[in-house]
XYZ file of N, CA and C in Angstrom:
249
model
N -2.564 42.464 22.567
C -2.969 42.639 23.940
C -4.391 43.175 23.944
N -5.192 42.744 24.862
C -6.590 43.144 24.910
C -6.775 44.479 25.601
N -6.810 45.543 24.818
C -7.008 46.869 25.381
C -8.482 47.239 25.464
N -9.371 46.317 25.090
C -10.805 46.611 25.111
C -11.312 46.867 26.523
N -10.685 46.240 27.519
C -11.151 46.397 28.894
C -10.713 47.731 29.514
N -9.859 48.482 28.814
C -9.376 49.760 29.322
C -10.179 50.899 28.709
N -10.752 51.730 29.579
C -11.320 52.961 29.053
C -10.174 53.965 28.915
N -10.468 55.128 28.387
C -9.404 56.078 28.063
C -8.608 56.514 29.292
N -9.310 56.846 30.359
C -8.623 57.317 31.564
C -7.757 56.221 32.183
N -8.269 55.003 32.231
C -7.510 53.888 32.810
C -6.308 53.548 31.942
N -6.449 53.660 30.622
C -5.341 53.389 29.703
C -4.202 54.379 29.925
N -4.537 55.648 30.038
C -3.512 56.671 30.251
C -2.869 56.501 31.625
N -3.664 56.205 32.638
C -3.133 56.015 33.993
C -2.181 54.817 34.038
N -2.565 53.726 33.380
C -1.713 52.534 33.357
C -0.422 52.805 32.605
N -0.509 53.525 31.503
C 0.692 53.851 30.733
C 1.650 54.709 31.555
N 1.113 55.661 32.301
C 1.963 56.490 33.157
C 2.605 55.663 34.264
N 1.855 54.729 34.816
C 2.402 53.862 35.867
C 3.532 52.994 35.333
N 3.329 52.433 34.155
C 4.367 51.593 33.557
C 5.595 52.432 33.223
N 5.386 53.650 32.759
C 6.515 54.535 32.456
C 7.317 54.818 33.720
N 6.630 55.045 34.831
C 7.311 55.274 36.100
C 8.131 54.059 36.512
N 7.560 52.877 36.341
C 8.281 51.644 36.683
C 9.530 51.494 35.812
N 9.405 51.773 34.523
C 10.551 51.668 33.617
C 11.649 52.644 34.034
N 11.280 53.863 34.372
C 12.273 54.859 34.786
C 12.953 54.446 36.085
N 12.177 53.997 37.065
C 12.753 53.602 38.359
C 13.676 52.401 38.192
N 13.221 51.383 37.451
C 14.086 50.228 37.221
C 15.337 50.614 36.440
N 15.208 51.535 35.513
C 16.376 52.005 34.767
C 17.393 52.659 35.671
N 16.928 53.486 36.584
C 17.836 54.139 37.530
C 18.488 53.113 38.447
N 17.702 52.162 38.914
C 18.256 51.114 39.775
C 19.327 50.318 39.035
N 19.050 49.954 37.777
C 20.034 49.184 37.018
C 21.289 50.003 36.735
N 21.147 51.299 36.498
C 22.338 52.132 36.312
C 23.193 52.158 37.574
N 22.545 52.241 38.729
C 23.294 52.213 39.987
C 23.992 50.872 40.192
N 23.281 49.798 39.898
C 23.874 48.468 40.045
C 25.046 48.290 39.088
N 24.865 48.710 37.853
C 25.935 48.573 36.860
C 27.142 49.410 37.252
N 26.916 50.635 37.726
C 28.057 51.461 38.133
C 28.780 50.845 39.331
N 28.030 50.254 40.270
C 28.657 49.578 41.403
C 29.490 48.382 40.927
N 28.919 47.588 40.020
C 29.655 46.412 39.532
C 30.895 46.807 38.749
N 30.804 47.852 37.960
C 31.984 48.312 37.220
C 33.042 48.811 38.193
N 32.614 49.535 39.213
C 33.563 50.008 40.220
C 34.256 48.875 40.943
N 33.503 47.856 41.311
C 34.131 46.722 41.992
C 35.064 45.959 41.051
N 34.732 45.921 39.774
C 35.607 45.226 38.835
C 36.901 46.008 38.593
N 36.814 47.315 38.585
C 38.033 48.123 38.462
C 38.913 47.910 39.687
N 38.297 47.889 40.857
C 39.042 47.624 42.085
C 39.664 46.234 42.051
N 38.913 45.240 41.574
C 39.437 43.869 41.497
C 40.567 43.780 40.479
N 40.483 44.535 39.403
C 41.550 44.508 38.404
C 42.835 45.111 38.963
N 42.688 46.128 39.802
C 43.869 46.706 40.436
C 44.524 45.719 41.399
N 43.708 44.888 42.043
C 44.230 43.885 42.972
C 44.589 42.580 42.262
N 44.469 42.565 40.942
C 44.748 41.394 40.101
C 43.871 40.211 40.483
N 42.628 40.473 40.790
C 41.669 39.426 41.139
C 40.427 39.533 40.244
N 40.631 39.948 39.007
C 39.542 40.178 38.057
C 39.032 38.856 37.490
N 37.714 38.676 37.506
C 37.091 37.493 36.915
C 36.040 37.955 35.923
N 36.104 37.428 34.738
C 35.195 37.830 33.673
C 33.753 37.419 33.966
N 33.572 36.353 34.704
C 32.218 35.862 34.980
C 31.410 36.812 35.861
N 32.066 37.687 36.581
C 31.326 38.626 37.415
C 30.728 39.773 36.609
N 31.063 39.860 35.344
C 30.482 40.879 34.475
C 29.161 40.433 33.859
N 28.761 39.200 34.073
C 27.512 38.681 33.494
C 26.292 39.505 33.927
N 26.158 39.914 35.193
C 24.990 40.740 35.540
C 24.926 42.056 34.778
N 26.066 42.604 34.430
C 26.082 43.855 33.669
C 25.483 43.635 32.285
N 25.734 42.495 31.699
C 25.238 42.210 30.362
C 23.797 41.718 30.365
N 23.421 40.919 31.338
C 22.103 40.292 31.366
C 21.073 41.166 32.071
N 21.475 41.960 33.004
C 20.553 42.748 33.804
C 19.580 43.606 33.033
N 20.038 44.450 32.128
C 19.096 45.302 31.403
C 18.115 44.531 30.516
N 18.434 43.319 30.148
C 17.523 42.518 29.328
C 16.253 42.192 30.107
N 16.350 42.146 31.426
C 15.169 41.855 32.235
C 14.138 42.977 32.179
N 14.558 44.166 31.797
C 13.638 45.286 31.679
C 12.928 45.314 30.329
N 13.374 44.541 29.393
C 12.822 44.573 28.039
C 11.321 44.274 27.976
N 10.794 43.261 28.656
C 9.342 43.023 28.587
C 8.502 44.182 29.131
N 8.980 44.818 30.184
C 8.244 45.962 30.734
C 8.235 47.102 29.737
N 9.376 47.347 29.114
C 9.467 48.421 28.135
C 8.591 48.120 26.907
N 8.577 46.882 26.470
C 7.740 46.511 25.329
C 6.259 46.684 25.663
N 5.870 46.369 26.887
C 4.499 46.577 27.334
C 4.151 48.066 27.306
N 5.070 48.893 27.755
C 4.869 50.343 27.713
C 4.695 50.827 26.271
N 5.502 50.300 25.362
C 5.386 50.673 23.950
C 4.016 50.296 23.395
N 3.484 49.141 23.782
C 2.153 48.733 23.337
C 1.080 49.689 23.854
N 1.209 50.122 25.091
C 0.252 51.083 25.628
C 0.347 52.415 24.887
N 1.560 52.848 24.580
C 1.719 54.090 23.833
C 1.082 53.995 22.444
N 1.241 52.852 21.790
C 0.628 52.657 20.477
C -0.891 52.712 20.562
N -1.450 52.110 21.604
C -2.897 52.124 21.771
C -3.396 53.532 22.060
N -2.664 54.292 22.843
C -3.051 55.681 23.120
C -3.014 56.490 21.829
N -1.978 56.274 21.030
C -1.879 56.976 19.749
C -2.998 56.539 18.798
N -3.322 55.270 18.817
C -4.390 54.738 17.960
C -5.733 55.358 18.324
N -5.966 55.534 19.627
C -7.220 56.137 20.073
C -7.208 57.658 19.973
N -6.055 58.212 19.609
C -5.870 59.658 19.458
C -6.181 60.410 20.752
N -5.560 59.948 21.837
C -5.763 60.587 23.149
C -4.656 61.582 23.426
């Protein structure tokens, strides 16, 4: 990734922004997953459980992976610059 266009202050600010996005999306996904698990428990009690409705629980967190990897790259660059 081209970090040459980032000065030190902008690099740190961007890394903090990405960290905030990762945390917020993580909290949102935890809420969604807990809601889906709750509805599946309710559906299992009513004997209307379908395995295909669990797909968002498995696939959802994978969508956060590119953002997290981007954050890791920014952290490496900050460490490389010794900031």
